[in-house]
Coordinates of C-alpha atoms in Angstrom, one line a residue:
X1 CA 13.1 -4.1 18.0
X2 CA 15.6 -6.4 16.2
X3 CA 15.5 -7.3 12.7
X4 CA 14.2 -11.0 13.5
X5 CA 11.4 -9.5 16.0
X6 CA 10.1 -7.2 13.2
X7 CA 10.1 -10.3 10.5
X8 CA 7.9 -12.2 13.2
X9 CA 5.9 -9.1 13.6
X10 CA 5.0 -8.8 9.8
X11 CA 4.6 -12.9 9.4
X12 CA 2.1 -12.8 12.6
X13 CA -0.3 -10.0 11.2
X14 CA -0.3 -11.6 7.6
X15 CA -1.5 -14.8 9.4
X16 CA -4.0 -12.6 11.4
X17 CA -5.2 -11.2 8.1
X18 CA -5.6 -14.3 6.5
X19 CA -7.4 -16.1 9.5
X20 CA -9.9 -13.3 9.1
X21 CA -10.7 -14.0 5.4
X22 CA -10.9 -18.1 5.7
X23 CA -13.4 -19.3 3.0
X24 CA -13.1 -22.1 1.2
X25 CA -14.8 -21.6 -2.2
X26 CA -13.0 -18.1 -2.5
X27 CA -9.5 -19.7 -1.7
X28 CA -10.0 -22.1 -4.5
X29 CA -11.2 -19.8 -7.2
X30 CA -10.1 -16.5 -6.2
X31 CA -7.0 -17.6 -4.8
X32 CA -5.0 -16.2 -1.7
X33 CA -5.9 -12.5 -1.3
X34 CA -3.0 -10.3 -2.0
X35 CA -1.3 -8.6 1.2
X36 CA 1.2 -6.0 0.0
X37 CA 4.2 -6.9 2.5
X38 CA 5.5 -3.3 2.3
X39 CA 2.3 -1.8 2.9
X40 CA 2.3 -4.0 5.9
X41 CA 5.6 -3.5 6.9
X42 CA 4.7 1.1 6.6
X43 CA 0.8 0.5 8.4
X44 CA 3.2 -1.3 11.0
X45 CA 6.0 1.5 11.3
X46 CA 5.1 3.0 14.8
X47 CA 4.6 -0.9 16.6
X48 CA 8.0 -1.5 14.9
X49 CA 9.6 1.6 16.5
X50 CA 8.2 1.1 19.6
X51 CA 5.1 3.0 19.4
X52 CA 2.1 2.0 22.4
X53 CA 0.3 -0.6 20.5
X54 CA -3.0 -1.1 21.6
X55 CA -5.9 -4.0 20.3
X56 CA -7.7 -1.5 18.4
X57 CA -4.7 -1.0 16.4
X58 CA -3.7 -4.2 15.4
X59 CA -7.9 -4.6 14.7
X60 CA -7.3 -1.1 12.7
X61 CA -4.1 -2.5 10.8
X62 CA -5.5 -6.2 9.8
X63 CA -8.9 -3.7 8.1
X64 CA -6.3 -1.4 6.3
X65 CA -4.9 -4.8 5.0
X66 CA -8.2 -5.9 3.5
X67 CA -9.5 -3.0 2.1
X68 CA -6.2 -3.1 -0.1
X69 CA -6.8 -6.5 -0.4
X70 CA -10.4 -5.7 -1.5
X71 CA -9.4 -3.0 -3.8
X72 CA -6.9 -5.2 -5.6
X73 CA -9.4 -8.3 -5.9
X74 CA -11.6 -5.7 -7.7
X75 CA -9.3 -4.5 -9.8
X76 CA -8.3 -7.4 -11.2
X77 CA -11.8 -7.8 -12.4
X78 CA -11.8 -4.5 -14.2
X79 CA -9.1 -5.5 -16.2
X80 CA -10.3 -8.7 -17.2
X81 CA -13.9 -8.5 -17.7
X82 CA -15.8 -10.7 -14.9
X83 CA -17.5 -13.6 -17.5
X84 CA -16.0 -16.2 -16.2
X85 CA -17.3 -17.9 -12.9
X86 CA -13.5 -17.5 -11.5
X87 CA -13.7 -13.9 -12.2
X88 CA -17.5 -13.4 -10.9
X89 CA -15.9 -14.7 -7.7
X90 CA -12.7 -12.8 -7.8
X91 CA -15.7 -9.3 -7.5
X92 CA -17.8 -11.6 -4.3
X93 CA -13.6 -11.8 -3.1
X94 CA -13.6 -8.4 -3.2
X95 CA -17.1 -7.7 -1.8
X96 CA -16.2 -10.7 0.8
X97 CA -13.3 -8.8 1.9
X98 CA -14.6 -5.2 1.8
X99 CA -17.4 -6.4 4.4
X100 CA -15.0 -8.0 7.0
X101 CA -13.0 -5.3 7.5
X102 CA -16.8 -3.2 8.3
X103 CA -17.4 -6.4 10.3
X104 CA -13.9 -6.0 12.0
X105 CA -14.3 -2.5 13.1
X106 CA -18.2 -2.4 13.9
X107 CA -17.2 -5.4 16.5
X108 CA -14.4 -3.0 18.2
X109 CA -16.8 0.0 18.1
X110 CA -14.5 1.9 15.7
X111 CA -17.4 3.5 14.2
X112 CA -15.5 6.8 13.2
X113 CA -12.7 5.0 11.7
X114 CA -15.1 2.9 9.4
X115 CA -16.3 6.4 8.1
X116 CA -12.8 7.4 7.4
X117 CA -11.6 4.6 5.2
X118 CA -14.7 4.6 3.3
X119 CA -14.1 8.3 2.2
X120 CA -10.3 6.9 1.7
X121 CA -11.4 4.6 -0.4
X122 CA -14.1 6.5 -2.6
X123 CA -10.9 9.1 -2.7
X124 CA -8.8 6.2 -4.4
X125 CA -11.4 5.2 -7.0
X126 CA -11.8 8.9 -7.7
X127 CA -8.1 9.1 -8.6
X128 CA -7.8 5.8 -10.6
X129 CA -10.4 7.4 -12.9
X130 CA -7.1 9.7 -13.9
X131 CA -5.9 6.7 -15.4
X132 CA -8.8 5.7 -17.1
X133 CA -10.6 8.6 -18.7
X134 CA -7.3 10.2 -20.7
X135 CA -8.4 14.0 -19.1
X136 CA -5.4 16.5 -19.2
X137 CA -4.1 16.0 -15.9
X138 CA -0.2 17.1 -15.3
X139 CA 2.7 14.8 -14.8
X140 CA 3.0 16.5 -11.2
X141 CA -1.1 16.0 -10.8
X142 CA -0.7 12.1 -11.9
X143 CA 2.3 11.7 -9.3
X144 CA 0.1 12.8 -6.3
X145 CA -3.1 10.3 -7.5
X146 CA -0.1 7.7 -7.4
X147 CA 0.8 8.2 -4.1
X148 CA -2.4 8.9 -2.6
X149 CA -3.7 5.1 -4.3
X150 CA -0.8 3.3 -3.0
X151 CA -1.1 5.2 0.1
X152 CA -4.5 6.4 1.6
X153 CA -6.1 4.8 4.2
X154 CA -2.7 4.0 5.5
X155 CA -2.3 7.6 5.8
X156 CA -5.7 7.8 7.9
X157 CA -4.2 5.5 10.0
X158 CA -1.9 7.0 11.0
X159 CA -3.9 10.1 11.5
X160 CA -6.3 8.8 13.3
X161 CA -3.9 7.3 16.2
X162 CA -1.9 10.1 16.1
X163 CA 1.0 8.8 14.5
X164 CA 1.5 11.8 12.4
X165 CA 5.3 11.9 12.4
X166 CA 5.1 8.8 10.4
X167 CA 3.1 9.9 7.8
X168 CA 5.3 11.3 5.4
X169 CA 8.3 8.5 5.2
X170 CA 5.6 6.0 4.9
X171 CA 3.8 8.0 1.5
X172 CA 7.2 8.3 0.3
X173 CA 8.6 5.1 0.5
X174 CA 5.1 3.7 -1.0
X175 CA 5.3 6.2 -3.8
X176 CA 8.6 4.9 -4.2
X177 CA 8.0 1.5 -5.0
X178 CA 5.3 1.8 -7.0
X179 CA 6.9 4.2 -9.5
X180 CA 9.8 1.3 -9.2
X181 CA 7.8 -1.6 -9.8
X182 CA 6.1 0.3 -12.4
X183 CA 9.2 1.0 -14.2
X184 CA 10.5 -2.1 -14.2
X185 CA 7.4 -4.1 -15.6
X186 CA 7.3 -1.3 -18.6
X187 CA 11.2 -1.9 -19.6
X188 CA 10.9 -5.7 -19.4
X189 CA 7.3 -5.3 -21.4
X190 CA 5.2 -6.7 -18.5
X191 CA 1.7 -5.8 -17.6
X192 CA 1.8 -2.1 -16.0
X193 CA -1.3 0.2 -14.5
X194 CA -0.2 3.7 -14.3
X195 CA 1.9 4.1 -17.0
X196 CA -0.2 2.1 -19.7
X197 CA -3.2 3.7 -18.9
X198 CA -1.4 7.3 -19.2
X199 CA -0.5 8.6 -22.5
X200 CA 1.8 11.5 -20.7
X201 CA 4.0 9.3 -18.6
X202 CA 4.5 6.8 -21.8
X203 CA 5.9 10.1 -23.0
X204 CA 7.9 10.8 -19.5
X205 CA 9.6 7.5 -19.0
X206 CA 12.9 9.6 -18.8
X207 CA 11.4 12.1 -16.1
X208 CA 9.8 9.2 -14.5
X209 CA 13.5 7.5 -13.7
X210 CA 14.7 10.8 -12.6
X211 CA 11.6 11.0 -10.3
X212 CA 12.8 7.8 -8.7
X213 CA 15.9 8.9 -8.7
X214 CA 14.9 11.7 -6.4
X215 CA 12.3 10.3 -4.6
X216 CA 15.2 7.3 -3.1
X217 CA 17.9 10.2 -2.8
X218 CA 15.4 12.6 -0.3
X219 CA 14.2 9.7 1.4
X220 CA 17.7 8.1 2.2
X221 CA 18.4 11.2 3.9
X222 CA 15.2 11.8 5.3
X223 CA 15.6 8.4 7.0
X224 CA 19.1 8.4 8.1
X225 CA 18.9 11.9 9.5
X226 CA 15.6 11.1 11.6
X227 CA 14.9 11.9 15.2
X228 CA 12.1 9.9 15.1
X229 CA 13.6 6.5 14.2
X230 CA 15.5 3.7 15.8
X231 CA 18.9 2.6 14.4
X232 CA 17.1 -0.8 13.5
X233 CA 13.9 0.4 12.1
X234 CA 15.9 2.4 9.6
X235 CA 18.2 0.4 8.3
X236 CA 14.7 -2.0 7.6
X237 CA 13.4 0.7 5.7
X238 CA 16.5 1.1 3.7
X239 CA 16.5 -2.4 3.3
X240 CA 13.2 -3.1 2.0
X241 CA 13.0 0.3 -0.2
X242 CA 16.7 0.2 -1.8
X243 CA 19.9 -1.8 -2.5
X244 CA 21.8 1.2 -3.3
X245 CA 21.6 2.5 0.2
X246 CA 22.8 0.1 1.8
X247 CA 26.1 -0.5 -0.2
X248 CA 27.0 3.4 0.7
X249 CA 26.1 3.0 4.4

């Protein structure tokens, strides 16, 4: 699959996703849901390498895409306190999109799979609470809730449609640019989540570069050495998850 035919790919299922989620009073108070691109591009990794791709996948993909969706609509609540109407509607946003993607599988009789993203997502809010209630976790312990947040029910995905080899590239990659963009927003004093909501990596800034550091340097490798992979599909995921690897291919 050509670089063009995988930028169509990812355009198509954000339209998808959005179709499923038209409402007109949330649009104009809530605004456009958010659709993580990357997360989109890493749910889509196996279609995009040539992977059999049947409907109940691209029905599986578009629910993966609003329970993050869902997740950040709520989140954005949290942080703000929901007393105003726009925020009381950001949470029905939330709710709203939570109850499509149950609506979305229930129709394609993926019963099983509506199980297994709802312990996904009770997982996630489990391990945001490491960010809120200041316990002595370790740096190493914080890194994992990290990955398995930005992660999760992607994971399950794959899992569930046997798409295993993928797994591991795609948690790495996510971990990846998280701990990037979280970086980033801390040095130019934007608004973070993991790191101002945890005393111990406000401490670790320095081990936290040198985690990225690490994390880009195994999986460059990891990705260029691949069996797995097509030429194409890894020189978009070197694209999308670093500069650097590009100027030394």
């Amino acid at each position: 699959m050509n670089e063009s035919l995988i930028k169509h790919h990812i355009e198509q299922y954000k339209k998808d996703i959005l179709m499923q989620i038209q409402h007109n009073t949330l649009l104009k108070y809530a605004g456009i849901p958010v659709i993580d691109e990357d997360r989109l591009f890493f749910t889509l990794l196996p279609l995009l390498n040539g992977e059999e791709w049947a409907e109940a996948n691209k029905q599986s993909t578009i629910a993966v895409s609003l329970i993050f969706a869902a997740l950040a609509a709520h989140d954005l609540v949290k942080e703000q306190n929901a007393t105003t109407k726009e925020q009381q509607l950001q949470v029905l946003a939330g709710d709203y999109y939570s109850g499509k993607y149950y609506q979305l599988l229930a129709k394609g009789k993926q019963i099983e799979l509506i199980q297994i993203f709802s312990s996904g997502v009770s997982s996630i809010t489990e391990h945001k609470t490491r960010f809120y209630d200041h316990l002595d976790y370790s740096y190493g312990e914080l890194m994992q809730s990290i990955q398995l947040i930005e992660s999760k029910p992607i994971e399950q995905f794959m899992e569930h449609f046997s798409y295993n080899e993928y797994v591991f590239i795609m948690k790495e990659a996510l971990l990846l640019l998280a701990l990037r963009r979280e970086l980033t927003a801390y040095e130019n004093r934007e608004e973070t989540f993991y790191i101002r909501n945890s005393f111990l990596l406000q401490t670790k800034i320095e081990t936290l570069r040198a985690e990225i550091e690490a994390v880009e340097k195994n999986l460059v490798r990891d990705v260029r050495y691949s069996n797995i992979l097509k030429e194409n599909v890894k020189h978009a995921i070197l694209e999308r998850v670093t500069e650097q690897a590009l100027k030394s291919s």
